[in-house]
Amino acid sequence: MLFNSLDFAIFLPIVFLLYWFVFNKNLKIQNFFVVVASYIFYGWWDWRFLLLMGFTTLASWVSGVLILEIRKKQKEPQKEKLYSKIVTISNIVLNLGILCYYKYFNFFIEAFVDAFSLFGKELNIHTLKIILPVGISFYTFQALSYTIDIYKKKLEPTRDIVSFFAFVSFFPQLVAGPIERATNLLPQFFKKRHFEYDQAVDGMRQILWGLFKKMAIADNCAVCVDHIFNNYEALPGSTLVLGAFFFSIQIYCDFSGYSDIAIGTARLFGFNLMRNFAFPYFSRDIAEFWRRWHISLTTWFRDYIYIPLGGSRVSKSKVIRNTFIVYLVSGFWHGANWTFIAWGLINAIYFLPLLLRGKNRKNLEIVAYNRALPSLKELGQMLLTFALAMFAWIFFRADSITQAVYYIKGMFNSSLLSFPENGFYVGSFILVLVPIFFVFEWIGRRDQFAIQTIGFGWKRGWRWLLYLVIIMLIFNYGGAEAPFIYFQF
């Protein structure tokens, strides 16, 4: 079920009313209703994958209960740690095994065949017709963090299976995040929740802004992007640059739009999800960009891969190793294609000089926090960081490494200085909406999302006029029910 669909527009108010007015008397029943609603939401695509998600959830819950029993019954600390480690590793291997089968099996088969073909040996091995379950990477990582945090004694295991199933399957963030930690979201299912009007209104504003980003900006940019990337060989370099620019806007508005809708929807039900984007295109270096982009995933890799490998408190050679491991794994997490690995490698190369010079934690505060405009230096830094990210996004969007290389080659020739072709535009409105969008993002950069507090000093009529204009833009320029880009991951 898509957030930008009529199905969800009907589903959400029904669930909201039942949640607050029918099942609000008993916490366990309310949590059970969350599970039912979440499984209906996820099963809307393909009910068969409900069994897979249920198995992943059950395996992680059982692992927590087993560790709890081990700690109760085992008196020897060394044996207790060993047995807990065995349970944790078993659950990790099981869940990653399922993820790898559905997401990477054909990729490894193809890579294996290609490796032998380099030596003149042709293997007659066929790939399988495997359908990738929507959101499997997200809910798998969420379940894994629970088991790992229990092993590290950051979290107490729960016997409440209903609350745990609700935690893993919580429908607002199930399909594309944020990837929640059990330490943040799971305890919220143990507490009685009360409807708060201000929280719900804030959630509605965030949903509205998320729908605007997705439907009015991202989906219209997608039409331009698809045309350019599908016809890149026949287009001038200036148009290819425009295609890379529009894709940078598309992927940000598409993914952060989903996160806004997810976080806003959760607030309607009394839950607070972690922030997933913090205006990354206003970053002054690539390290700041990665602190602000897909925060739930980058912090996941930091806490469960980078720091356990030694982080930055090891020799320079190991710091380099750790950095490349994290970025390559991050790229591979996004999909079974060499383009994603190349994208991760490029970002590692961007990040490494800052890390080695000790400047990766330089820009921690919000740019121009107490000023209306950035300085010329800050503006230059933001433009350079955006350009670096835009270049890397070409590999992310391309179908193959070959296409990415030829696309870039087509950019940097004499046609780069020509006027871009404009016959493919959906309409000149997108050239107007994108700058307006950035203005609102800049004004609201100190808040959790762009329009969180914009208009609070206005008269109510003017504020509601702003919301009405955004709604009209969504209806006028929103296209078909286009899926979110990160559904494929």
Tab-separated table of C-alpha atoms in Angstrom:
chain	number	residue	atom	x	y	z
A	1	MET	CA	0.000	0.000	0.000
A	2	LEU	CA	1.488	3.306	-1.095
A	3	PHE	CA	1.348	6.421	1.076
A	4	ASN	CA	0.403	8.402	-2.047
A	5	SER	CA	-2.549	6.169	-2.954
A	6	LEU	CA	-6.307	6.277	-2.538
A	7	ASP	CA	-6.056	2.957	-0.663
A	8	PHE	CA	-3.935	4.572	2.056
A	9	ALA	CA	-6.180	7.654	2.144
A	10	ILE	CA	-9.017	5.286	3.116
A	11	PHE	CA	-6.908	2.960	5.282
A	12	LEU	CA	-5.360	5.643	7.520
A	13	PRO	CA	-8.527	7.318	8.905
A	14	ILE	CA	-10.173	3.934	9.510
A	15	VAL	CA	-7.151	2.688	11.471
A	16	PHE	CA	-6.888	6.030	13.290
A	17	LEU	CA	-10.530	5.940	14.452
A	18	LEU	CA	-10.417	2.291	15.534
A	19	TYR	CA	-7.080	2.809	17.287
A	20	TRP	CA	-8.197	5.771	19.414
A	21	PHE	CA	-11.917	5.124	19.884
A	22	VAL	CA	-12.357	1.326	19.882
A	23	PHE	CA	-9.103	-0.323	20.994
A	24	ASN	CA	-7.767	2.386	23.306
A	25	LYS	CA	-9.118	0.866	26.530
A	26	ASN	CA	-6.561	-1.933	26.743
A	27	LEU	CA	-2.883	-1.498	25.812
A	28	LYS	CA	-2.322	-5.120	24.735
A	29	ILE	CA	-5.412	-5.073	22.515
A	30	GLN	CA	-4.338	-1.735	21.054
A	31	ASN	CA	-0.873	-3.145	20.288
A	32	PHE	CA	-2.450	-6.243	18.753
A	33	PHE	CA	-4.554	-3.978	16.542
A	34	VAL	CA	-1.334	-2.233	15.421
A	35	VAL	CA	0.024	-5.651	14.374
A	36	VAL	CA	-3.146	-6.492	12.454
A	37	ALA	CA	-3.227	-3.103	10.721
A	38	SER	CA	0.473	-3.352	9.881
A	39	TYR	CA	0.123	-6.822	8.392
A	40	ILE	CA	-2.850	-5.677	6.297
A	41	PHE	CA	-0.773	-2.698	5.131
A	42	TYR	CA	2.195	-4.895	4.177
A	43	GLY	CA	0.103	-7.739	2.763
A	44	TRP	CA	-1.563	-5.310	0.347
A	45	TRP	CA	1.401	-5.956	-2.013
A	46	ASP	CA	1.689	-9.717	-1.623
A	47	TRP	CA	0.266	-11.641	1.336
A	48	ARG	CA	2.838	-14.432	0.906
A	49	PHE	CA	5.635	-12.217	2.230
A	50	LEU	CA	3.787	-11.830	5.522
A	51	LEU	CA	5.072	-15.288	6.442
A	52	LEU	CA	8.643	-14.175	5.765
A	53	MET	CA	8.341	-11.036	7.904
A	54	GLY	CA	6.592	-13.049	10.621
A	55	PHE	CA	9.386	-15.621	10.632
A	56	THR	CA	12.092	-12.932	10.905
A	57	THR	CA	10.190	-11.305	13.768
A	58	LEU	CA	9.590	-14.583	15.591
A	59	ALA	CA	13.227	-15.683	15.246
A	60	SER	CA	14.462	-12.401	16.727
A	61	TRP	CA	11.945	-12.523	19.582
A	62	VAL	CA	12.880	-16.131	20.397
A	63	SER	CA	16.582	-15.222	20.390
A	64	GLY	CA	15.886	-12.527	22.978
A	65	VAL	CA	13.928	-14.924	25.188
A	66	LEU	CA	16.695	-17.545	24.928
A	67	ILE	CA	19.331	-15.014	25.980
A	68	LEU	CA	17.111	-14.013	28.897
A	69	GLU	CA	16.816	-17.645	30.016
A	70	ILE	CA	20.561	-18.188	29.631
A	71	ARG	CA	21.298	-15.216	31.875
A	72	LYS	CA	18.860	-16.466	34.486
A	73	LYS	CA	20.070	-20.063	34.595
A	74	GLN	CA	23.768	-19.806	33.787
A	75	LYS	CA	25.817	-18.774	36.816
A	76	GLU	CA	29.227	-18.762	35.147
A	77	PRO	CA	29.808	-15.412	33.355
A	78	GLN	CA	32.067	-16.898	30.678
A	79	LYS	CA	29.591	-19.614	29.704
A	80	GLU	CA	26.698	-17.173	29.868
A	81	LYS	CA	28.506	-14.863	27.441
A	82	LEU	CA	29.437	-17.760	25.156
A	83	TYR	CA	25.903	-19.158	24.954
A	84	SER	CA	24.430	-15.696	24.456
A	85	LYS	CA	26.934	-15.083	21.680
A	86	ILE	CA	25.979	-18.345	19.962
A	87	VAL	CA	22.285	-17.385	20.040
A	88	THR	CA	23.025	-13.871	18.758
A	89	ILE	CA	25.253	-15.037	15.912
A	90	SER	CA	22.748	-17.739	14.950
A	91	ASN	CA	19.970	-15.180	14.671
A	92	ILE	CA	22.188	-12.799	12.683
A	93	VAL	CA	23.233	-15.559	10.266
A	94	LEU	CA	19.629	-16.724	9.860
A	95	ASN	CA	18.216	-13.282	9.126
A	96	LEU	CA	21.097	-12.163	6.922
A	97	GLY	CA	20.875	-15.500	5.120
A	98	ILE	CA	17.233	-14.832	4.251
A	99	LEU	CA	18.077	-11.269	3.183
A	100	CYS	CA	20.990	-12.411	1.014
A	101	TYR	CA	18.933	-15.130	-0.669
A	102	TYR	CA	16.152	-12.790	-1.747
A	103	LYS	CA	18.302	-9.785	-2.507
A	104	TYR	CA	21.707	-11.054	-3.612
A	105	PHE	CA	21.426	-14.694	-4.767
A	106	ASN	CA	21.210	-13.877	-8.484
A	107	PHE	CA	23.903	-11.201	-8.146
A	108	PHE	CA	26.382	-13.704	-6.721
A	109	ILE	CA	25.479	-16.287	-9.372
A	110	GLU	CA	26.042	-13.768	-12.154
A	111	ALA	CA	29.317	-12.576	-10.599
A	112	PHE	CA	30.473	-16.202	-10.292
A	113	VAL	CA	29.698	-16.895	-13.949
A	114	ASP	CA	31.347	-13.645	-15.075
A	115	ALA	CA	34.499	-14.449	-13.099
A	116	PHE	CA	34.908	-17.784	-14.905
A	117	SER	CA	34.174	-16.209	-18.292
A	118	LEU	CA	37.211	-13.942	-17.848
A	119	PHE	CA	39.349	-17.061	-18.062
A	120	GLY	CA	37.498	-18.417	-21.086
A	121	LYS	CA	35.360	-20.856	-19.118
A	122	GLU	CA	31.648	-20.550	-19.771
A	123	LEU	CA	29.406	-21.947	-17.016
A	124	ASN	CA	25.849	-22.984	-17.734
A	125	ILE	CA	24.338	-21.755	-14.468
A	126	HIS	CA	20.977	-20.022	-14.490
A	127	THR	CA	19.616	-17.434	-12.099
A	128	LEU	CA	16.310	-17.873	-10.283
A	129	LYS	CA	13.149	-15.830	-10.651
A	130	ILE	CA	13.228	-14.412	-7.145
A	131	ILE	CA	10.813	-11.644	-6.184
A	132	LEU	CA	12.367	-9.184	-3.744
A	133	PRO	CA	10.024	-8.613	-0.760
A	134	VAL	CA	9.276	-4.930	-0.242
A	135	GLY	CA	11.188	-3.398	2.683
A	136	ILE	CA	13.064	-6.595	3.616
A	137	SER	CA	16.335	-4.710	4.232
A	138	PHE	CA	14.603	-2.285	6.581
A	139	TYR	CA	12.725	-4.671	8.847
A	140	THR	CA	15.634	-7.154	8.866
A	141	PHE	CA	18.067	-4.513	10.132
A	142	GLN	CA	15.514	-3.335	12.684
A	143	ALA	CA	15.107	-6.870	14.033
A	144	LEU	CA	18.881	-7.437	14.064
A	145	SER	CA	19.514	-4.327	16.137
A	146	TYR	CA	17.215	-5.753	18.833
A	147	THR	CA	19.225	-8.957	19.219
A	148	ILE	CA	22.583	-7.188	19.057
A	149	ASP	CA	21.559	-4.608	21.669
A	150	ILE	CA	20.401	-7.413	23.975
A	151	TYR	CA	23.742	-9.170	23.613
A	152	LYS	CA	25.548	-5.897	24.373
A	153	LYS	CA	23.243	-5.456	27.410
A	154	LYS	CA	21.917	-2.150	26.139
A	155	LEU	CA	18.396	-3.523	26.221
A	156	GLU	CA	16.425	-6.014	28.291
A	157	PRO	CA	14.717	-8.801	26.284
A	158	THR	CA	10.942	-8.759	26.234
A	159	ARG	CA	8.525	-11.652	26.606
A	160	ASP	CA	5.700	-9.520	25.242
A	161	ILE	CA	5.452	-11.064	21.786
A	162	VAL	CA	2.604	-8.795	20.662
A	163	SER	CA	4.545	-5.619	21.425
A	164	PHE	CA	7.605	-7.025	19.694
A	165	PHE	CA	5.635	-7.920	16.565
A	166	ALA	CA	4.189	-4.395	16.608
A	167	PHE	CA	7.713	-2.959	16.909
A	168	VAL	CA	9.048	-4.814	13.859
A	169	SER	CA	5.947	-4.409	11.671
A	170	PHE	CA	4.839	-0.881	12.667
A	171	PHE	CA	3.280	0.176	9.371
A	172	PRO	CA	4.309	3.860	9.106
A	173	GLN	CA	8.019	2.999	8.913
A	174	LEU	CA	7.863	-0.658	7.880
A	175	VAL	CA	8.668	-0.417	4.179
A	176	ALA	CA	11.352	2.295	3.960
A	177	GLY	CA	12.269	3.354	7.451
A	178	PRO	CA	13.424	5.092	9.487
A	179	ILE	CA	15.201	1.937	10.684
A	180	GLU	CA	14.214	2.187	14.315
A	181	ARG	CA	16.242	0.954	17.264
A	182	ALA	CA	14.489	-1.197	19.811
A	183	THR	CA	15.856	1.081	22.529
A	184	ASN	CA	13.756	3.944	21.126
A	185	LEU	CA	10.584	2.458	19.642
A	186	LEU	CA	9.949	-0.773	21.564
A	187	PRO	CA	9.482	0.887	25.011
A	188	GLN	CA	6.786	3.105	23.487
A	189	PHE	CA	4.618	0.011	23.003
A	190	PHE	CA	4.808	-0.740	26.740
A	191	LYS	CA	3.342	2.625	27.781
A	192	LYS	CA	-0.249	3.793	27.701
A	193	ARG	CA	-0.673	6.294	24.884
A	194	HIS	CA	-2.961	9.323	24.981
A	195	PHE	CA	-4.148	11.359	22.035
A	196	GLU	CA	-2.437	14.748	21.934
A	197	TYR	CA	-3.952	17.304	19.589
A	198	ASP	CA	-0.773	19.359	19.113
A	199	GLN	CA	1.256	16.235	18.336
A	200	ALA	CA	-1.334	15.084	15.801
A	201	VAL	CA	-1.471	18.503	14.098
A	202	ASP	CA	2.328	18.541	13.883
A	203	GLY	CA	2.159	15.083	12.337
A	204	MET	CA	-0.375	16.227	9.753
A	205	ARG	CA	1.862	19.127	8.741
A	206	GLN	CA	4.777	16.749	8.284
A	207	ILE	CA	2.631	14.358	6.235
A	208	LEU	CA	1.529	17.281	4.037
A	209	TRP	CA	5.119	18.372	3.408
A	210	GLY	CA	6.161	14.778	2.700
A	211	LEU	CA	3.372	14.341	0.130
A	212	PHE	CA	4.363	17.634	-1.513
A	213	LYS	CA	7.992	16.527	-1.790
A	214	LYS	CA	7.056	13.147	-3.202
A	215	MET	CA	4.148	13.970	-5.525
A	216	ALA	CA	4.782	17.533	-6.664
A	217	ILE	CA	8.599	17.513	-6.761
A	218	ALA	CA	10.051	13.977	-6.931
A	219	ASP	CA	7.506	12.417	-9.296
A	220	ASN	CA	7.783	15.287	-11.776
A	221	CYS	CA	11.564	15.295	-11.615
A	222	ALA	CA	11.381	11.552	-12.312
A	223	VAL	CA	9.820	12.151	-15.741
A	224	CYS	CA	12.765	14.346	-16.749
A	225	VAL	CA	15.309	11.987	-15.205
A	226	ASP	CA	13.901	8.887	-16.882
A	227	HIS	CA	13.903	10.587	-20.276
A	228	ILE	CA	17.488	11.792	-19.937
A	229	PHE	CA	18.969	8.560	-18.574
A	230	ASN	CA	17.121	6.508	-21.210
A	231	ASN	CA	18.390	8.708	-24.042
A	232	TYR	CA	21.733	9.905	-22.677
A	233	GLU	CA	23.685	8.896	-25.803
A	234	ALA	CA	21.768	11.365	-27.965
A	235	LEU	CA	21.666	14.312	-25.566
A	236	PRO	CA	24.180	17.160	-25.034
A	237	GLY	CA	26.335	17.389	-21.929
A	238	SER	CA	24.350	20.307	-20.524
A	239	THR	CA	21.189	18.201	-20.580
A	240	LEU	CA	23.002	15.303	-18.891
A	241	VAL	CA	24.103	17.644	-16.102
A	242	LEU	CA	20.483	18.710	-15.764
A	243	GLY	CA	19.489	15.020	-15.547
A	244	ALA	CA	21.969	14.418	-12.729
A	245	PHE	CA	20.711	17.535	-10.960
A	246	PHE	CA	17.070	16.501	-11.239
A	247	PHE	CA	17.858	13.006	-9.984
A	248	SER	CA	19.599	14.505	-6.944
A	249	ILE	CA	16.393	16.415	-6.224
A	250	GLN	CA	14.207	13.406	-7.036
A	251	ILE	CA	15.892	10.931	-4.715
A	252	TYR	CA	16.025	13.406	-1.839
A	253	CYS	CA	12.382	14.467	-2.144
A	254	ASP	CA	11.243	10.888	-2.760
A	255	PHE	CA	13.041	9.323	0.199
A	256	SER	CA	12.832	12.178	2.700
A	257	GLY	CA	9.210	12.614	1.612
A	258	TYR	CA	8.540	9.008	2.626
A	259	SER	CA	10.296	9.585	5.952
A	260	ASP	CA	8.227	12.715	6.611
A	261	ILE	CA	4.987	10.842	5.934
A	262	ALA	CA	6.139	7.919	8.103
A	263	ILE	CA	7.175	10.099	11.055
A	264	GLY	CA	4.066	12.261	10.752
A	265	THR	CA	1.777	9.219	10.588
A	266	ALA	CA	3.438	7.710	13.654
A	267	ARG	CA	2.772	10.927	15.567
A	268	LEU	CA	-0.939	10.554	14.803
A	269	PHE	CA	-0.804	7.344	16.829
A	270	GLY	CA	1.261	8.761	19.693
A	271	PHE	CA	4.682	7.463	18.611
A	272	ASN	CA	7.923	9.362	18.086
A	273	LEU	CA	10.225	7.966	15.405
A	274	MET	CA	13.824	9.016	14.944
A	275	ARG	CA	14.671	11.722	12.464
A	276	ASN	CA	15.930	10.397	9.128
A	277	PHE	CA	16.910	13.546	7.203
A	278	ALA	CA	18.240	16.910	8.385
A	279	PHE	CA	18.429	19.040	5.222
A	280	PRO	CA	21.514	17.250	3.797
A	281	TYR	CA	21.846	19.480	0.739
A	282	PHE	CA	22.770	22.375	3.030
A	283	SER	CA	25.898	20.500	4.161
A	284	ARG	CA	29.310	22.123	3.936
A	285	ASP	CA	31.324	18.929	3.506
A	286	ILE	CA	30.618	15.299	2.692
A	287	ALA	CA	30.961	14.204	6.330
A	288	GLU	CA	28.199	16.612	7.333
A	289	PHE	CA	26.157	15.354	4.391
A	290	TRP	CA	26.310	11.790	5.733
A	291	ARG	CA	25.333	12.937	9.218
A	292	ARG	CA	22.200	14.422	7.664
A	293	TRP	CA	21.325	11.829	4.995
A	294	HIS	CA	19.421	8.613	5.869
A	295	ILE	CA	20.421	9.065	9.483
A	296	SER	CA	18.874	5.815	10.700
A	297	LEU	CA	21.007	3.733	8.314
A	298	THR	CA	24.270	5.667	8.677
A	299	THR	CA	24.074	5.487	12.467
A	300	TRP	CA	23.206	1.762	12.214
A	301	PHE	CA	26.390	1.096	10.256
A	302	ARG	CA	28.360	3.326	12.607
A	303	ASP	CA	27.193	1.529	15.754
A	304	TYR	CA	27.140	-2.067	14.506
A	305	ILE	CA	30.019	-2.154	11.999
A	306	TYR	CA	32.342	0.874	12.171
A	307	ILE	CA	32.743	1.116	15.964
A	308	PRO	CA	33.068	-2.681	16.530
A	309	LEU	CA	35.861	-2.668	13.913
A	310	GLY	CA	37.671	-0.077	15.990
A	311	GLY	CA	36.187	3.080	14.533
A	312	SER	CA	38.638	5.961	14.388
A	313	ARG	CA	40.584	4.883	17.495
A	314	VAL	CA	42.924	2.567	15.634
A	315	SER	CA	45.897	2.963	13.316
A	316	LYS	CA	45.547	5.053	10.154
A	317	SER	CA	45.561	1.963	7.963
A	318	LYS	CA	42.709	0.428	9.951
A	319	VAL	CA	40.772	3.682	9.908
A	320	ILE	CA	41.001	3.595	6.112
A	321	ARG	CA	39.934	-0.059	6.121
A	322	ASN	CA	36.979	0.625	8.414
A	323	THR	CA	35.820	3.577	6.347
A	324	PHE	CA	35.882	1.659	3.085
A	325	ILE	CA	34.134	-1.350	4.647
A	326	VAL	CA	31.261	0.785	5.920
A	327	TYR	CA	30.741	2.661	2.671
A	328	LEU	CA	31.024	-0.446	0.514
A	329	VAL	CA	28.572	-2.320	2.744
A	330	SER	CA	26.281	0.705	2.629
A	331	GLY	CA	26.394	0.661	-1.152
A	332	PHE	CA	25.776	-3.085	-1.288
A	333	TRP	CA	22.867	-2.741	1.163
A	334	HIS	CA	21.094	-0.595	-1.417
A	335	GLY	CA	20.990	-3.284	-4.054
A	336	ALA	CA	22.581	-6.135	-5.951
A	337	ASN	CA	24.341	-4.085	-8.612
A	338	TRP	CA	27.933	-2.966	-9.078
A	339	THR	CA	26.644	0.583	-9.497
A	340	PHE	CA	25.725	0.751	-5.810
A	341	ILE	CA	29.136	-0.563	-4.794
A	342	ALA	CA	30.769	2.078	-7.005
A	343	TRP	CA	28.541	4.719	-5.394
A	344	GLY	CA	29.692	3.584	-1.947
A	345	LEU	CA	33.342	3.569	-3.056
A	346	ILE	CA	33.089	7.116	-4.411
A	347	ASN	CA	31.621	8.375	-1.140
A	348	ALA	CA	34.369	6.618	0.828
A	349	ILE	CA	36.949	8.431	-1.301
A	350	TYR	CA	35.145	11.720	-0.643
A	351	PHE	CA	35.031	11.073	3.116
A	352	LEU	CA	38.540	9.760	3.681
A	353	PRO	CA	40.543	13.048	3.394
A	354	LEU	CA	38.305	14.706	5.987
A	355	LEU	CA	38.686	11.759	8.336
A	356	LEU	CA	42.475	11.540	8.012
A	357	ARG	CA	42.844	15.290	8.578
A	358	GLY	CA	40.550	15.167	11.597
A	359	LYS	CA	38.007	17.497	9.987
A	360	ASN	CA	35.117	15.088	9.662
A	361	ARG	CA	33.482	16.574	12.791
A	362	LYS	CA	34.075	20.183	11.842
A	363	ASN	CA	30.597	21.289	10.749
A	364	LEU	CA	28.282	20.060	13.490
A	365	GLU	CA	26.046	23.107	13.873
A	366	ILE	CA	23.314	24.180	11.433
A	367	VAL	CA	24.680	26.384	8.672
A	368	ALA	CA	24.056	30.117	9.193
A	369	TYR	CA	22.076	29.303	12.324
A	370	ASN	CA	21.581	32.915	13.456
A	371	ARG	CA	21.656	34.464	9.987
A	372	ALA	CA	19.189	34.688	7.148
A	373	LEU	CA	21.786	33.908	4.489
A	374	PRO	CA	25.032	31.892	4.374
A	375	SER	CA	28.380	33.538	3.869
A	376	LEU	CA	30.050	33.286	0.455
A	377	LYS	CA	32.391	30.654	1.882
A	378	GLU	CA	29.486	28.593	3.230
A	379	LEU	CA	27.612	28.947	-0.052
A	380	GLY	CA	30.672	27.720	-1.949
A	381	GLN	CA	31.084	24.787	0.436
A	382	MET	CA	27.410	23.794	0.050
A	383	LEU	CA	27.569	24.008	-3.742
A	384	LEU	CA	30.743	21.909	-3.847
A	385	THR	CA	29.265	19.274	-1.532
A	386	PHE	CA	26.088	19.160	-3.604
A	387	ALA	CA	28.140	18.780	-6.807
A	388	LEU	CA	30.114	15.871	-5.303
A	389	ALA	CA	26.919	14.164	-4.166
A	390	MET	CA	25.316	14.788	-7.571
A	391	PHE	CA	28.257	13.152	-9.361
A	392	ALA	CA	28.014	10.069	-7.133
A	393	TRP	CA	24.226	9.871	-7.695
A	394	ILE	CA	24.886	9.189	-11.390
A	395	PHE	CA	26.211	5.737	-10.440
A	396	PHE	CA	23.284	5.219	-8.087
A	397	ARG	CA	20.766	5.939	-10.878
A	398	ALA	CA	22.545	4.200	-13.764
A	399	ASP	CA	21.575	0.668	-14.761
A	400	SER	CA	25.194	-0.400	-15.089
A	401	ILE	CA	28.741	0.816	-14.576
A	402	THR	CA	29.081	1.096	-18.352
A	403	GLN	CA	26.078	3.398	-18.587
A	404	ALA	CA	27.374	5.550	-15.729
A	405	VAL	CA	30.814	5.900	-17.346
A	406	TYR	CA	29.401	6.832	-20.749
A	407	TYR	CA	26.906	9.188	-19.126
A	408	ILE	CA	29.746	11.031	-17.381
A	409	LYS	CA	31.818	10.969	-20.571
A	410	GLY	CA	28.878	12.554	-22.384
A	411	MET	CA	28.721	15.309	-19.787
A	412	PHE	CA	32.292	16.479	-20.141
A	413	ASN	CA	32.592	17.494	-23.769
A	414	SER	CA	32.043	20.645	-25.816
A	415	SER	CA	28.249	20.256	-25.591
A	416	LEU	CA	28.477	20.950	-21.849
A	417	LEU	CA	28.308	24.673	-22.633
A	418	SER	CA	25.306	24.355	-24.945
A	419	PHE	CA	21.761	25.226	-23.925
A	420	PRO	CA	19.915	22.191	-22.451
A	421	GLU	CA	17.213	20.591	-24.565
A	422	ASN	CA	13.809	21.357	-23.126
A	423	GLY	CA	11.375	19.299	-25.161
A	424	PHE	CA	11.138	16.645	-22.481
A	425	TYR	CA	9.960	18.848	-19.600
A	426	VAL	CA	6.638	18.039	-18.026
A	427	GLY	CA	6.198	21.770	-17.724
A	428	SER	CA	8.136	24.845	-16.734
A	429	PHE	CA	6.386	24.676	-13.342
A	430	ILE	CA	9.022	22.222	-12.066
A	431	LEU	CA	11.706	24.857	-12.707
A	432	VAL	CA	9.671	27.179	-10.471
A	433	LEU	CA	8.701	24.639	-7.793
A	434	VAL	CA	12.245	23.407	-7.137
A	435	PRO	CA	13.652	26.861	-6.186
A	436	ILE	CA	10.543	27.572	-4.062
A	437	PHE	CA	11.003	24.196	-2.392
A	438	PHE	CA	14.620	25.039	-1.516
A	439	VAL	CA	13.559	28.419	-0.116
A	440	PHE	CA	11.117	26.703	2.278
A	441	GLU	CA	13.747	24.116	3.208
A	442	TRP	CA	16.251	26.882	3.948
A	443	ILE	CA	13.802	28.864	6.071
A	444	GLY	CA	12.835	25.767	8.061
A	445	ARG	CA	16.331	24.252	8.365
A	446	ARG	CA	16.392	24.769	12.154
A	447	ASP	CA	13.268	22.605	12.600
A	448	GLN	CA	12.573	18.912	12.189
A	449	PHE	CA	10.951	19.533	8.788
A	450	ALA	CA	10.607	22.576	6.588
A	451	ILE	CA	7.088	23.812	7.431
A	452	GLN	CA	7.019	22.724	11.071
A	453	THR	CA	6.880	26.294	12.371
A	454	ILE	CA	6.528	28.366	9.197
A	455	GLY	CA	3.451	30.552	9.512
A	456	PHE	CA	3.148	30.333	13.291
A	457	GLY	CA	3.512	34.109	13.514
A	458	TRP	CA	0.922	34.675	10.830
A	459	LYS	CA	-2.799	35.089	11.235
A	460	ARG	CA	-4.615	31.762	11.093
A	461	GLY	CA	-6.173	32.583	7.711
A	462	TRP	CA	-2.801	33.150	6.046
A	463	ARG	CA	-1.378	29.991	7.593
A	464	TRP	CA	-4.287	27.911	6.327
A	465	LEU	CA	-3.903	29.553	2.929
A	466	LEU	CA	-0.327	28.220	2.827
A	467	TYR	CA	-1.570	24.700	3.572
A	468	LEU	CA	-4.302	25.059	0.947
A	469	VAL	CA	-1.764	26.140	-1.689
A	470	ILE	CA	0.426	23.124	-0.905
A	471	ILE	CA	-2.611	20.824	-1.175
A	472	MET	CA	-3.566	22.382	-4.520
A	473	LEU	CA	-0.009	21.907	-5.826
A	474	ILE	CA	-0.129	18.252	-4.802
A	475	PHE	CA	-3.449	17.677	-6.590
A	476	ASN	CA	-2.570	19.755	-9.657
A	477	TYR	CA	0.948	18.461	-10.231
A	478	GLY	CA	0.977	15.135	-8.447
A	479	GLY	CA	1.175	12.346	-10.986
A	480	ALA	CA	0.104	8.718	-10.848
A	481	GLU	CA	0.613	6.496	-7.792
A	482	ALA	CA	4.353	6.176	-8.367
A	483	PRO	CA	6.179	3.865	-5.933
A	484	PHE	CA	8.916	5.255	-3.710
A	485	ILE	CA	12.477	4.678	-4.915
A	486	TYR	CA	13.592	3.003	-1.688
A	487	PHE	CA	10.875	0.337	-1.909
A	488	GLN	CA	13.331	-1.632	-4.064
A	489	PHE	CA	15.828	-1.792	-1.190
